[in-house]
Coordinates of C-alpha atoms and ligand atoms in Angstrom, one line a residue:
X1 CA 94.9 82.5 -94.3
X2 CA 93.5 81.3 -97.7
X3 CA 89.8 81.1 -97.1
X4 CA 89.3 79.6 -101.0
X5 CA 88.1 76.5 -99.8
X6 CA 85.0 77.8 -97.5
X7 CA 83.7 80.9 -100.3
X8 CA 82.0 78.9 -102.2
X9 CA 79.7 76.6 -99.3
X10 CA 76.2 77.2 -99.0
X11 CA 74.4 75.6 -95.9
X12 CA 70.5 75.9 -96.9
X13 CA 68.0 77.1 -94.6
X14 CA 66.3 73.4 -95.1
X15 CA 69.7 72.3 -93.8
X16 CA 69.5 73.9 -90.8
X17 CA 65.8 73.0 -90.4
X18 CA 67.0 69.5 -90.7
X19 CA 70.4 69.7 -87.8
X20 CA 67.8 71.0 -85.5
X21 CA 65.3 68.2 -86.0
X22 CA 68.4 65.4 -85.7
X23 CA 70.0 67.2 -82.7
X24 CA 72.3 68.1 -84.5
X25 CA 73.1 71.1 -82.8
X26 CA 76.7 70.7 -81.3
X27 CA 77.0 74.4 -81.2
X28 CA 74.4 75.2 -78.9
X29 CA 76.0 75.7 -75.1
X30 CA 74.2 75.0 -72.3
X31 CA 75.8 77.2 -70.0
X32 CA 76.5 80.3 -71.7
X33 CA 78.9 81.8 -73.3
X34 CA 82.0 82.8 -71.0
X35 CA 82.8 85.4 -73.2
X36 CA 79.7 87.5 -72.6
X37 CA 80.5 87.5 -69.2
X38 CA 83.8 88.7 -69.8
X39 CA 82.6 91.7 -71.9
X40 CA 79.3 92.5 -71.0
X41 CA 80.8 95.9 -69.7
X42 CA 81.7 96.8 -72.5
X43 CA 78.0 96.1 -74.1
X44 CA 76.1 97.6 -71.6
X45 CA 78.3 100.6 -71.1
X46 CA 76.6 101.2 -67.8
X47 CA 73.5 101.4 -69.1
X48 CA 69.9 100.0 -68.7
X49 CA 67.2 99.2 -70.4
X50 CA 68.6 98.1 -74.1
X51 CA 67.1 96.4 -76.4
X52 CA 69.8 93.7 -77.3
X53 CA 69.7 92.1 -80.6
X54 CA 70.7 87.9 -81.1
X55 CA 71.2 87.6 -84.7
X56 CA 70.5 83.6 -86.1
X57 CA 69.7 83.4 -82.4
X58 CA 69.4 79.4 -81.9
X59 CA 68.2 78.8 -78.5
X60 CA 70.7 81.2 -76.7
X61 CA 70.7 80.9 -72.8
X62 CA 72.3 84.4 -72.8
X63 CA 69.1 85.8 -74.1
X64 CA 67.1 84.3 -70.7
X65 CA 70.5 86.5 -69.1
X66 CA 70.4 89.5 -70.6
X67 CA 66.2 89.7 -70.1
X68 CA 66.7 88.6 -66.4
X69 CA 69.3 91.9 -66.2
X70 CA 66.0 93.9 -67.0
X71 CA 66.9 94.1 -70.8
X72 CA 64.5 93.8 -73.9
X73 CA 65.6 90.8 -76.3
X74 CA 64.8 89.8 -80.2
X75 CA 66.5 87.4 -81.6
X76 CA 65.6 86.2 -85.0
X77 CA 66.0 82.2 -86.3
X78 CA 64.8 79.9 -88.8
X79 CA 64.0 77.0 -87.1
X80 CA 60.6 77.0 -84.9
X81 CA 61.7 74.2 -83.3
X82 CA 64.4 76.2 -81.4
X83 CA 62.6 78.8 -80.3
X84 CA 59.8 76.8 -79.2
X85 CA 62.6 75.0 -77.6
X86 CA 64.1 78.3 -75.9
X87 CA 60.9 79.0 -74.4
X88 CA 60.0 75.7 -72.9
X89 CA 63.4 75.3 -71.9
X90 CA 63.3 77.9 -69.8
X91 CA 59.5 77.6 -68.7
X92 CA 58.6 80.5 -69.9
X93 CA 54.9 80.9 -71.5
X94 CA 54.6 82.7 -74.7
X95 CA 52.1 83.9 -77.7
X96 CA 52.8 83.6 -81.1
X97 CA 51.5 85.9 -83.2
X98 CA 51.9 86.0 -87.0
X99 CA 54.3 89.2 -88.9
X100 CA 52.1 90.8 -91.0
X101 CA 55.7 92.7 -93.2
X102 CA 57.3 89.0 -93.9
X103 CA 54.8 86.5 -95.3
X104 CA 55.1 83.0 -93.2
X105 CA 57.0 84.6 -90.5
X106 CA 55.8 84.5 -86.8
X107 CA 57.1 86.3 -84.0
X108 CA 57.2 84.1 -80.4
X109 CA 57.0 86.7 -77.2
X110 CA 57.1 85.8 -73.7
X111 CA 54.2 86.8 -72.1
X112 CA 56.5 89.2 -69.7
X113 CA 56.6 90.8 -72.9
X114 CA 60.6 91.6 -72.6
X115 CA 61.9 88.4 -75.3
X116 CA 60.3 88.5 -78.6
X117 CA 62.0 85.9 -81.1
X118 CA 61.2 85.9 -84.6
X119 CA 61.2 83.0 -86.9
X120 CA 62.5 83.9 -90.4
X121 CA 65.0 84.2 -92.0
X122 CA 67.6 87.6 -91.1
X123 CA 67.4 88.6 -94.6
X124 CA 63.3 88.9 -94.4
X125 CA 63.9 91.6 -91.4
X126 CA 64.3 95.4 -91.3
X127 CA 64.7 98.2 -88.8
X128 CA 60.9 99.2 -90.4
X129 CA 60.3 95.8 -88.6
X130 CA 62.0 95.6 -85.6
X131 CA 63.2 98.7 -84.5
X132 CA 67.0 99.5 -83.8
X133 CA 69.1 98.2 -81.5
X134 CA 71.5 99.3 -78.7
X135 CA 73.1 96.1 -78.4
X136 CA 74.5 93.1 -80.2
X137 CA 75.6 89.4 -79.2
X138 CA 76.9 88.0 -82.3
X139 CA 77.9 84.1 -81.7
X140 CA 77.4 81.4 -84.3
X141 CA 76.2 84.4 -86.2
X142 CA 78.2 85.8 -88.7
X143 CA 80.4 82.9 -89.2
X144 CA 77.3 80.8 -89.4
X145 CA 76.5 82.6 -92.6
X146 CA 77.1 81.8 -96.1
X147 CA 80.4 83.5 -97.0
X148 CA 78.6 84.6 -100.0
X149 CA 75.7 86.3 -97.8
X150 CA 78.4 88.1 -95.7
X151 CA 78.2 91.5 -97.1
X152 CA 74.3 91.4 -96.9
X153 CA 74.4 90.6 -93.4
X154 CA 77.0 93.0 -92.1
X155 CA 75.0 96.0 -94.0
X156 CA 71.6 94.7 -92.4
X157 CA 73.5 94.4 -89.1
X158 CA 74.9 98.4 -89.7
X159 CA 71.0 99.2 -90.4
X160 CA 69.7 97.9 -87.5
X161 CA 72.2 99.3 -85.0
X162 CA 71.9 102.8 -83.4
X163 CA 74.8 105.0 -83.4
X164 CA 75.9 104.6 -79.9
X165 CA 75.6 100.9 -79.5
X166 CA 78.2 98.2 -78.9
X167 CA 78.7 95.0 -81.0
X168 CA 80.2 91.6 -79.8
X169 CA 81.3 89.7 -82.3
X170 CA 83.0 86.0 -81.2
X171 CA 85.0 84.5 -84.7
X172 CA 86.6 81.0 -84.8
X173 CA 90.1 81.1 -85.8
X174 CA 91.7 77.6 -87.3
X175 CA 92.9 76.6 -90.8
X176 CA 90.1 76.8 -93.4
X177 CA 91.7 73.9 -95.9
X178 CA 91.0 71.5 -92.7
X179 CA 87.3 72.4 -91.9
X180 CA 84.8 73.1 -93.8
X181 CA 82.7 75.4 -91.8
X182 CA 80.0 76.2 -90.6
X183 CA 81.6 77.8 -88.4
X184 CA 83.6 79.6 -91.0
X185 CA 86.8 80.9 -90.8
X186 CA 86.3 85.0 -91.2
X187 CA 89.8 86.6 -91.4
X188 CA 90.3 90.2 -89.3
X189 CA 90.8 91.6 -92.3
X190 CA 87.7 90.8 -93.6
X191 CA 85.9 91.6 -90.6
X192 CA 87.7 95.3 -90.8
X193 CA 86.3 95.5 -94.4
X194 CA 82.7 94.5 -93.5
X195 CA 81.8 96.6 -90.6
X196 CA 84.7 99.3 -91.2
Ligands
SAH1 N1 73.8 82.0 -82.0 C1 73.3 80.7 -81.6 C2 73.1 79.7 -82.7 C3 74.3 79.5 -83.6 S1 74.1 78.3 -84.9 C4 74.2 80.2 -80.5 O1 75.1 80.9 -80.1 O2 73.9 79.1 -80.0 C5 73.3 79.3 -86.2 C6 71.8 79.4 -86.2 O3 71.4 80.2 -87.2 C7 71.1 78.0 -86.3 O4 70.2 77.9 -85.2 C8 70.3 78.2 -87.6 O5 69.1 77.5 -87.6 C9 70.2 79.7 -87.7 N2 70.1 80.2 -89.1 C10 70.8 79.9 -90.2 N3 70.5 80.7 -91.2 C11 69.6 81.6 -90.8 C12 69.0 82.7 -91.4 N4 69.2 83.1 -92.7 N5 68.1 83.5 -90.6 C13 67.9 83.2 -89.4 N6 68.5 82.1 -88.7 C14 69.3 81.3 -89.4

């Protein structure tokens, strides 16, 4: 489990701008993610009404799935291409509006009012910003991040969480001296250590 290889590899925000604009976007699952289905007892807990949470978002079809189910979405991603893309994807008409806290962000809401996706970067926000949540699909999140950026994002992630919610994290597991990630290998241990 020697991650040595992956701590050091940044993956730039242009970067990312850039697989979105080639297509490049082999992680992006047209039909969902199986494992939501599986545990999304154990996020809702039998209740209604959350506001869910879809860190480095993408274009997640489980956000149109979770709204549907009567839920309040924000997801927050760089690329305005994606979101743009979420929305039209699914035909659903949205404003964009500009966030006056974060200088260059814009927030994209459906018009419904229930899926707001923010375009920025997950450092930029704040529970001052958008609120806290009750819920939290992480997929392509975490181990999307720059390992170096890890303990940043787990403490933003504690911050904009309420005390009782619930927190799906999926994590690849393979040999790190093989791939170089994203996604990147992020041990149990580490995991353990990050969210405690
Ligand atoms: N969770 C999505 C996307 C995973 S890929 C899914 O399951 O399909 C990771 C995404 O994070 C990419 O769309 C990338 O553009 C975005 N991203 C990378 N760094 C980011 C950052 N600092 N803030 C917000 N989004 C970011």
């Amino acid at each position: 489990s020697d991650v040595g290889s992956q701590k050091e590899r940044v993956v730039t925000e242009e970067e990312w701008l850039q697989k979105w604009e080639m297509g490049d976007i082999g992680f992006h699952k047209e039909q969902g993610h199986p494992l939501l289905q599986k545990y999304l007892d154990v996020l809702l807990n039998g209740r209604s009404g959350l506001r869910i949470f879809f860190p480095l978002c993408g274009k997640a079809v489980e956000m149109k799935w979770l709204a549907d189910m009567g839920h309040s979405v924000v997801g927050v991603e760089v690329s305005e291409q994606a979101v743009k893309d979420f929305f039209s994807e699914h035909s659903l008409p949205y404003c964009e509006e500009p966030v006056p806290e974060i200088s260059g962000a814009k927030m994209f809401q459906s018009t419904s009012g229930n899926i707001s996706l923010y375009c920025c970067s997950i450092y930029d926000l704040s529970s001052s910003i958008v609120g806290k949540f009750d819920g939290v699909w992480d997929r392509g999140a975490l181990v999307a991040v720059n390992p170096c950026d890890r303990q940043s994002y787990a403490s933003l992630m504690i911050n904009l969480v309420e005390k009782s919610s619930s927190y799906l994290l999926v994590t690849v597991s393979y040999d790190p001296n093989k791939h170089k990630g994203p996604p990147f290998y992020v041990p149990e241990s580490e995991i353990k250590s990050l969210f405690g």
